Every structure is written in structure tokens, then in C-alpha cells.
CSV table of C-alpha atoms and ligand atoms in Angstrom, one decimal:
chain,number,residue,atom,x,y,z
X,320,MET,CA,81.2,68.3,117.4
X,321,PRO,CA,83.7,67.9,120.0
X,322,LYS,CA,85.1,71.2,120.5
X,323,ILE,CA,89.1,70.9,120.4
X,324,ASP,CA,90.7,70.9,123.8
X,325,ASP,CA,93.4,73.4,124.8
X,326,LEU,CA,96.1,71.3,125.9
X,327,THR,CA,95.5,69.5,122.4
X,328,ILE,CA,95.6,72.6,120.5
X,329,ARG,CA,98.8,74.1,122.2
X,330,ARG,CA,100.7,71.2,122.1
X,331,ILE,CA,99.9,71.5,117.6
X,332,LYS,CA,100.6,74.9,118.1
X,333,ASP,CA,104.3,74.6,119.7
X,334,ALA,CA,104.5,71.5,117.2
X,335,ALA,CA,104.1,73.8,113.6
X,336,ASN,CA,106.8,75.0,112.1
X,337,ILE,CA,106.1,78.2,110.1
X,338,GLU,CA,108.6,78.0,107.3
X,339,ASP,CA,107.5,74.2,107.0
X,340,VAL,CA,103.9,74.7,106.5
X,341,VAL,CA,104.0,77.7,104.3
X,342,GLY,CA,106.5,75.6,102.8
X,343,GLU,CA,104.3,73.8,101.3
X,344,PHE,CA,102.4,75.7,99.3
X,345,VAL,CA,105.1,78.9,98.4
X,346,GLN,CA,108.9,78.3,97.6
X,347,LEU,CA,110.9,79.8,100.1
X,348,ARG,CA,114.3,80.9,100.2
X,349,LYS,CA,117.1,82.1,102.9
X,350,ALA,CA,116.9,85.7,103.0
X,351,GLY,CA,119.3,86.9,106.4
X,352,VAL,CA,118.3,84.9,109.1
X,353,ASN,CA,114.5,84.7,107.7
X,354,ARG,CA,113.1,82.9,104.9
X,355,THR,CA,111.2,85.6,101.6
X,356,GLY,CA,108.6,84.2,98.3
X,357,LEU,CA,106.1,86.0,96.4
X,358,CYS,CA,103.0,86.6,98.8
X,359,PRO,CA,100.8,84.1,98.1
X,360,PHE,CA,97.4,86.1,99.3
X,361,HIS,CA,98.4,89.3,97.1
X,362,ASP,CA,99.2,89.5,93.4
X,363,ASP,CA,103.6,89.8,94.6
X,364,ARG,CA,106.0,90.2,91.9
X,365,HIS,CA,108.5,91.1,94.5
X,366,THR,CA,110.1,88.9,96.7
X,367,GLY,CA,111.2,90.4,99.9
X,368,ASN,CA,108.4,91.9,100.8
X,369,PHE,CA,106.6,88.3,101.6
X,370,ILE,CA,108.3,86.9,105.0
X,371,VAL,CA,108.4,84.0,107.3
X,372,ARG,CA,110.2,83.8,110.2
X,373,PRO,CA,112.1,81.2,112.2
X,374,LYS,CA,110.6,79.3,115.4
X,375,ARG,CA,113.9,80.1,116.9
X,376,LEU,CA,113.5,83.9,116.2
X,377,LYS,CA,112.3,86.1,119.0
X,378,ASP,CA,108.9,86.9,117.4
X,379,GLY,CA,109.2,83.4,114.8
X,380,ASN,CA,107.3,80.4,113.6
X,381,THR,CA,104.4,83.4,112.0
X,382,PHE,CA,104.9,85.1,108.6
X,383,ARG,CA,104.4,88.6,106.9
X,384,CYS,CA,103.9,90.6,104.1
X,385,PHE,CA,104.7,94.2,104.0
X,386,VAL,CA,102.8,94.5,101.3
X,387,CYS,CA,98.9,93.8,101.4
X,388,GLY,CA,99.7,93.5,105.8
X,389,ALA,CA,98.3,89.4,106.3
X,390,LYS,CA,100.8,87.6,108.3
X,391,GLY,CA,100.0,85.4,112.0
X,392,ASP,CA,101.3,82.1,112.8
X,393,SER,CA,100.8,78.2,110.5
X,394,VAL,CA,97.1,78.0,111.6
X,395,GLU,CA,95.7,82.0,110.6
X,396,PHE,CA,98.2,80.8,107.0
X,397,LEU,CA,96.4,77.1,107.0
X,398,MET,CA,93.1,79.5,107.7
X,399,ARG,CA,93.2,81.6,104.4
X,400,HIS,CA,95.7,79.9,102.3
X,401,GLU,CA,93.3,77.1,102.1
X,402,GLY,CA,90.3,78.3,103.3
X,403,LEU,CA,90.0,75.7,106.7
X,404,THR,CA,88.0,76.5,109.3
X,405,PHE,CA,89.8,76.1,113.1
X,406,PRO,CA,89.2,73.5,113.6
X,407,ASP,CA,90.3,72.0,110.4
X,408,ALA,CA,93.3,73.8,110.7
X,409,ILE,CA,94.5,72.4,113.7
X,410,ARG,CA,93.7,69.0,112.1
X,411,TRP,CA,95.6,69.0,109.4
X,412,LEU,CA,98.0,70.3,111.7
X,413,GLY,CA,97.7,66.8,113.8
X,414,GLN,CA,98.1,65.1,110.7
X,415,LYS,CA,101.4,66.6,109.4
X,416,TYR,CA,103.3,66.6,113.3
X,417,SER,CA,101.2,63.3,114.3
X,418,ILE,CA,99.7,64.4,116.8
X,419,LEU,CA,96.7,63.1,117.5
X,420,VAL,CA,92.6,65.7,118.0
X,421,ASP,CA,90.3,64.1,117.9
X,422,ASP,CA,88.7,60.5,115.6
X,423,VAL,CA,87.1,63.7,113.2
X,424,PRO,CA,88.5,63.6,110.1
X,425,VAL,CA,90.3,66.5,108.2
X,426,ASN,CA,86.2,68.1,106.1
X,427,TYR,CA,89.6,69.0,103.4
X,428,THR,CA,91.2,67.5,100.7
X,429,PRO,CA,94.6,68.5,100.5
X,430,PRO,CA,95.4,69.5,96.7
X,431,PRO,CA,97.1,67.0,94.6
X,432,PRO,CA,100.8,68.0,95.6
X,433,ARG,CA,101.8,70.5,93.0
X,434,PRO,CA,104.9,72.0,91.6
X,435,VAL,CA,105.8,75.6,93.4
X,436,PRO,CA,106.4,77.4,89.7
X,437,PRO,CA,109.6,79.6,90.0
X,438,PRO,CA,108.8,83.3,90.6
X,439,PRO,CA,108.9,84.8,86.5
X,440,PRO,CA,112.7,85.7,86.0
X,441,LEU,CA,114.8,88.5,87.1
X,442,LEU,CA,114.5,91.7,84.4
X,443,GLU,CA,117.6,92.2,83.1
X,444,ILE,CA,118.7,95.2,80.8
X,445,PRO,CA,121.0,94.8,77.9
X,446,ARG,CA,123.9,96.6,79.7
X,447,GLU,CA,124.6,98.7,76.8
X,448,TRP,CA,121.2,100.1,77.1
X,449,VAL,CA,123.5,102.3,80.3
X,450,GLY,CA,125.4,104.4,77.8
X,451,ALA,CA,122.9,104.6,74.9
X,452,LEU,CA,119.5,105.8,76.4
X,453,ALA,CA,121.1,107.6,79.3
X,454,LYS,CA,123.5,110.3,78.3
X,455,ARG,CA,125.2,112.5,80.0
X,456,GLN,CA,125.4,115.7,77.2
X,457,HIS,CA,121.0,115.3,78.2
X,458,PRO,CA,120.3,118.8,79.5
X,459,ASN,CA,120.3,118.1,83.0
X,460,ASN,CA,119.5,120.2,86.2
X,461,PHE,CA,120.7,117.7,88.3
X,462,ILE,CA,124.5,117.5,87.2
X,463,ASP,CA,124.8,121.1,86.8
X,464,TRP,CA,123.4,121.5,90.1
X,465,LEU,CA,126.3,119.6,92.0
X,466,TYR,CA,129.1,121.9,90.0
X,467,THR,CA,127.3,124.2,91.6
X,468,LEU,CA,128.0,122.7,95.4
X,469,PRO,CA,131.0,124.6,97.2
X,470,TRP,CA,133.5,121.7,96.6
X,471,GLY,CA,137.0,122.3,97.1
X,472,GLU,CA,139.7,122.5,93.9
X,473,ALA,CA,140.1,118.2,94.6
X,474,GLU,CA,136.8,117.5,95.2
X,475,ARG,CA,135.4,119.7,92.3
X,476,LYS,CA,137.6,117.8,90.3
X,477,GLN,CA,136.2,114.4,90.3
X,478,LEU,CA,133.1,115.3,90.4
X,479,SER,CA,132.6,113.9,87.0
X,480,ARG,CA,134.1,110.6,88.1
X,481,THR,CA,132.3,110.3,90.5
X,482,LEU,CA,129.0,110.5,88.4
X,483,TRP,CA,130.0,107.6,85.9
X,484,GLN,CA,131.9,106.1,88.8
X,485,TYR,CA,127.8,105.6,89.8
X,486,CYS,CA,126.4,105.6,86.6
X,487,VAL,CA,124.3,108.7,86.6
X,488,MET,CA,123.5,110.7,83.7
X,489,GLY,CA,120.2,112.4,81.8
X,490,TRP,CA,118.1,111.1,79.9
X,491,LYS,CA,116.0,113.0,76.5
X,492,ASP,CA,113.4,115.3,78.5
X,493,GLY,CA,116.0,116.4,80.9
X,494,ARG,CA,115.3,114.0,83.9
X,495,THR,CA,117.9,112.6,85.5
X,496,THR,CA,118.8,109.0,85.4
X,497,PHE,CA,120.1,106.7,88.4
X,498,TRP,CA,121.2,103.1,87.0
X,499,GLN,CA,120.3,100.5,89.7
X,500,ILE,CA,123.8,97.3,88.8
X,501,ASP,CA,123.8,94.6,91.6
X,502,HIS,CA,126.8,94.0,92.8
X,503,GLU,CA,127.5,91.0,90.8
X,504,GLY,CA,126.6,94.2,87.7
X,505,HIS,CA,123.6,92.8,86.8
X,506,VAL,CA,122.3,96.1,85.4
X,507,ARG,CA,118.0,95.8,86.9
X,508,CYS,CA,117.1,98.4,86.5
X,509,ALA,CA,117.0,102.7,86.2
X,510,LYS,CA,114.9,105.1,87.8
X,511,LEU,CA,114.2,108.4,86.6
X,512,MET,CA,113.4,111.3,87.9
X,513,ARG,CA,113.8,115.4,87.0
X,514,TYR,CA,115.4,118.4,89.6
X,515,LEU,CA,114.3,121.8,89.4
X,516,ASP,CA,117.9,124.0,89.1
X,517,ASN,CA,118.3,124.5,92.7
X,518,GLY,CA,119.2,120.5,92.2
X,519,HIS,CA,115.2,120.1,94.5
X,520,ARG,CA,113.7,117.8,93.3
X,521,ASP,CA,110.7,118.4,91.0
X,522,LYS,CA,108.0,117.1,93.8
X,523,GLN,CA,105.2,117.0,90.8
X,524,GLU,CA,106.5,114.4,88.7
X,525,HIS,CA,106.5,110.8,90.1
X,526,PRO,CA,109.8,108.9,89.5
X,527,GLY,CA,109.6,106.9,86.4
X,528,TRP,CA,110.6,103.4,86.1
X,529,ILE,CA,112.8,102.5,83.2
X,530,TYR,CA,111.3,99.8,82.6
X,531,ASN,CA,107.8,102.1,82.1
X,532,GLN,CA,108.6,104.6,79.4
X,533,PRO,CA,107.6,104.1,76.6
X,534,GLY,CA,109.1,102.5,73.4
X,535,ILE,CA,110.9,100.7,76.2
X,536,ARG,CA,108.4,98.6,78.5
X,537,GLU,CA,107.7,96.7,74.7
X,538,ARG,CA,110.9,95.8,74.7
X,539,LEU,CA,111.5,94.8,78.4
X,540,ASP,CA,107.9,92.8,79.8
X,541,PRO,CA,108.3,93.7,83.3
X,542,ASP,CA,105.2,91.9,83.3
X,543,GLN,CA,107.0,88.9,82.6
X,544,HIS,CA,109.6,89.5,84.7
X,545,THR,CA,110.2,89.7,89.0
X,546,ILE,CA,111.6,93.7,89.1
X,547,ILE,CA,114.3,93.9,90.7
X,548,ARG,CA,116.1,97.0,92.1
X,549,PRO,CA,119.2,96.8,94.0
X,550,LEU,CA,120.8,99.8,95.4
X,551,PHE,CA,121.9,102.2,94.1
X,552,GLY,CA,125.9,102.1,93.5
X,553,ALA,CA,125.9,98.0,94.5
X,554,HIS,CA,127.7,97.9,91.3
X,555,LEU,CA,130.8,99.4,93.1
X,556,LEU,CA,130.6,96.6,95.8
X,557,ALA,CA,132.7,94.0,93.4
X,558,ARG,CA,135.1,96.9,92.7
X,559,TYR,CA,135.8,97.8,97.0
X,560,PRO,CA,135.8,94.7,97.6
X,561,ASP,CA,136.9,95.6,101.8
X,562,ALA,CA,135.3,99.2,102.2
X,563,PRO,CA,132.0,99.1,104.6
X,564,VAL,CA,129.4,100.6,103.3
X,565,ASN,CA,126.5,103.4,103.5
X,566,VAL,CA,123.4,103.2,103.2
X,567,VAL,CA,121.2,106.9,102.4
X,568,GLU,CA,117.8,106.9,101.2
X,569,SER,CA,118.5,108.3,98.5
X,570,GLU,CA,120.6,108.7,95.3
X,571,LYS,CA,121.3,112.0,95.9
X,572,THR,CA,123.0,112.1,99.2
X,573,ALA,CA,125.3,108.6,98.3
X,574,VAL,CA,126.7,110.9,95.3
X,575,ILE,CA,127.0,113.5,97.5
X,576,MET,CA,128.6,111.9,100.5
X,577,ALA,CA,130.3,110.0,97.9
X,578,ASN,CA,132.6,112.9,95.5
X,579,TYR,CA,133.2,114.9,99.3
X,580,TYR,CA,134.7,111.5,101.0
X,581,GLY,CA,136.0,110.8,97.9
X,582,ASP,CA,137.7,107.5,98.3
X,583,LEU,CA,135.5,104.9,98.9
X,584,HIS,CA,138.2,102.7,100.0
X,585,GLN,CA,137.8,103.9,103.0
X,586,GLY,CA,132.8,104.3,103.3
X,587,LEU,CA,131.4,103.4,100.1
X,588,TRP,CA,127.2,104.7,99.8
X,589,LEU,CA,125.0,103.0,97.9
X,590,ALA,CA,121.3,104.1,98.8
X,591,CYS,CA,117.6,103.1,98.4
X,592,GLY,CA,116.0,104.9,96.6
X,593,GLY,CA,113.5,106.4,99.8
X,594,LEU,CA,112.1,105.7,103.7
X,595,ASN,CA,110.9,103.2,102.7
X,596,TRP,CA,112.5,101.2,100.2
X,597,LEU,CA,114.9,99.6,102.6
X,598,ASN,CA,114.0,95.3,102.0
X,599,LEU,CA,115.6,92.6,102.7
X,600,ASP,CA,116.5,91.4,99.1
X,601,SER,CA,119.5,94.6,97.9
X,602,MET,CA,120.5,94.6,101.6
X,603,GLN,CA,121.3,90.6,101.2
X,604,PRO,CA,124.1,91.0,98.9
X,605,LEU,CA,125.8,93.3,102.0
X,606,ILE,CA,125.7,90.6,104.5
X,607,ASP,CA,126.5,88.2,102.5
X,608,GLN,CA,130.1,89.2,102.1
X,609,GLY,CA,130.1,89.8,105.8
X,610,ARG,CA,131.1,94.4,104.9
X,611,THR,CA,130.6,96.5,108.1
X,612,VAL,CA,127.5,98.2,107.3
X,613,TRP,CA,125.6,101.6,108.1
X,614,LEU,CA,122.1,102.4,107.7
X,615,TRP,CA,121.8,106.4,107.4
X,616,PRO,CA,118.7,107.2,107.5
X,617,ASP,CA,117.3,110.6,107.5
X,618,ARG,CA,116.1,112.1,111.3
X,619,ASP,CA,112.2,110.9,110.7
X,620,GLY,CA,113.4,107.0,109.8
X,621,ILE,CA,115.6,106.2,112.6
X,622,GLU,CA,112.9,103.7,114.2
X,623,GLN,CA,111.6,102.9,111.1
X,624,TRP,CA,115.4,101.9,109.1
X,625,GLN,CA,116.2,99.7,113.4
X,626,GLN,CA,112.9,98.0,112.6
X,627,VAL,CA,114.4,96.4,109.3
X,628,CYS,CA,117.4,95.7,110.5
X,629,ALA,CA,116.5,94.1,113.3
X,630,LYS,CA,114.9,91.7,110.7
X,631,LEU,CA,118.1,91.0,108.8
X,632,GLY,CA,119.7,89.9,111.9
X,633,ALA,CA,122.9,90.7,110.8
X,634,ASP,CA,125.3,92.1,113.7
X,635,ASN,CA,127.8,93.2,110.4
X,636,VAL,CA,125.0,96.0,110.1
X,637,ARG,CA,124.0,98.5,112.7
X,638,VAL,CA,121.4,101.6,112.2
X,639,TYR,CA,123.6,104.8,112.4
X,640,THR,CA,121.4,106.6,114.8
X,641,ASP,CA,123.1,110.1,115.1
X,642,PHE,CA,121.9,113.3,113.9
X,643,PHE,CA,122.8,113.5,110.4
X,644,ARG,CA,122.3,116.6,107.8
X,645,THR,CA,124.9,118.1,105.0
X,646,HIS,CA,123.6,121.6,104.5
X,647,TYR,CA,123.1,120.6,101.6
X,648,VAL,CA,121.3,117.6,101.8
X,649,SER,CA,117.7,118.5,103.2
X,650,GLU,CA,114.6,116.6,102.0
X,651,ASP,CA,113.7,114.1,100.9
X,652,ASP,CA,114.4,112.5,97.7
X,653,GLY,CA,112.3,108.9,98.5
X,654,PRO,CA,108.9,108.2,96.2
W,240,ZN,ZN1,100.9,90.4,100.2
């Protein structure tokens, strides 16, 4: 079999457009400057992990999955996804882009066109569960500790309002419930964390998710849904349409900063839940709304969030790189 010459390979790679090639197999949608979909290389149920970077961008014409690590260009996608050899992947692209490769037919029969199944519906939790399942009166170390902080009088007065606005509540077993309600008011998730009476998270216990709680899992059936985790506090975007937005790592920091600064019209505080949880999906509403967005990673996360920021490609989002810690925010509350 003749070897395909380098010039032809280069012409084909130049002609290939990753969005079209991946789009033949994966349903893609816009995510900032990128495209995203469910990763075909692992059992993916969260969009936002699998990114296709358009050709026109720097480092573009590539795909990448942040979960399983799959990455490459159109040729590598075809080889992996369709099990093609390198020459056959080149020939496949040659056919698609009408570039003559050689007279060897592609040793591959494309599967009959099939509708790409849409991802399962987004998980939505009934609104009335918010107050019914989580209650302020449940004993709660985090909320009790918040009241012990050295607030000024005005700040202390508005603390219960801040907690109410952010939907921070107790759970019957003493954990704290941080509801994750999206910018349109859909309740998508809740994170349950146990705090010690010194305000630190109990590191012995991993954060829990509401859809995995006994008695609730059966009712929500998370396996048949796509689970999304909006930024904690995202439901406040509608109430403060002109506020610039600060995004921090931990829910605790967001609540403290919101209460400390008070006027949310001047700046909203949202949390992604941890260093590794900042993703395109949760940032999309902020980008679409053209908000001024400041990302405030803890000091060890500046570089990582700058990379996410670069991928977002939105000029309204910036990483705040100055050292930022208050004396009572001193631990990573991430999962
Ligand atoms: Zn993957």
C-alpha cells in the first residue's frame, strides 16, 4: 500500500475543521468561544468537561476532555472514536473535504447516520423542597459560628437576611445545606457539608450531594438526568441585574464577603465550590449577561483559574491576582 505523502497529510490537516468532524459524532453546543458536549470517551453525564476548541483560536482545531484526558486533533479523534488507522483517518478526511489522497479506498464503512441522542434532561429539584427539607431551625455549626464573627452592628443585623438570600440552611443531621439554584431560579442541586463549631469544615467527611441522600435518591433518579451545579448564589443574578460579580472558591467565603460588603448591588459574591469546580457551564450565564466578573481564587489557584479564564475567552471575566484572604477565611472548603 502506498504511503501517503507528507504534503497531502498537511493539506488534509489544514482543511480539517474539528467542529465539523467531532460534530458528526457528538452533539455540540456553544460554550463561550468553545463548543462543548458529552465526552464520547468516558461515561460522561456533565457537559462542560469535553471541549472542542474552534479552528480560529490559538491552540484551536483540537478537542480535550478534562475528566478522562482524551485530547487531540481531527485525525486523532477519528482514530480513537472510529478505530481507524492513521492512513484511513486521513482518507476519511480526504473524502469529507474532497482532497484526493490516493486511490486506496478508505478501509472503513461509516456507520449509517444516526440521530445523536440528546443528553438526559437536566435534574431539577422541586422548589418547595428548599424550605421543606432544609430548615433554619436545625442545629447548625456553620450558621452558629457565623454569628460569633466580629461583625459590626449593621453587618450582624443583616446576617439572617444574607443567609436567607443565599438559601443557606440546616439539614436534619446537622450538616449545612448550600442550595445551588441557577440564574433562572431552577433548583439544580444542593451541597451538604458538615462544619465544626470553630467554623472549619469537618475534613473527616466528604461533602454530600442532595440527590444521593437516602430517601431522596429514589425520588430524583439522578442516573436518568444530567446533573448541573450552578454557581452557589447564581439565583441572585436576576435580583441584582447590574451588579458586578465576584466568584470565589468556597460557599463560606461567598456568604461572609456578601455579608461583610452588604450591598449586593455593588457586588455579588458567588462560589463555584472549590478550586477544581470552576467550569464553562456554570460561568456561561455570567458571560452571556456581559457582567463584569472577577474571579478570586485562593492564592494557590491563581494560575489554574487564569487557564480556565483563557479558555472562556470572554473579555468580561478577569482573575483577581492580588493576594486575598481575610483573617477568618483560611481553609479550602472545596470537595
Ligand atoms: Zn472524557
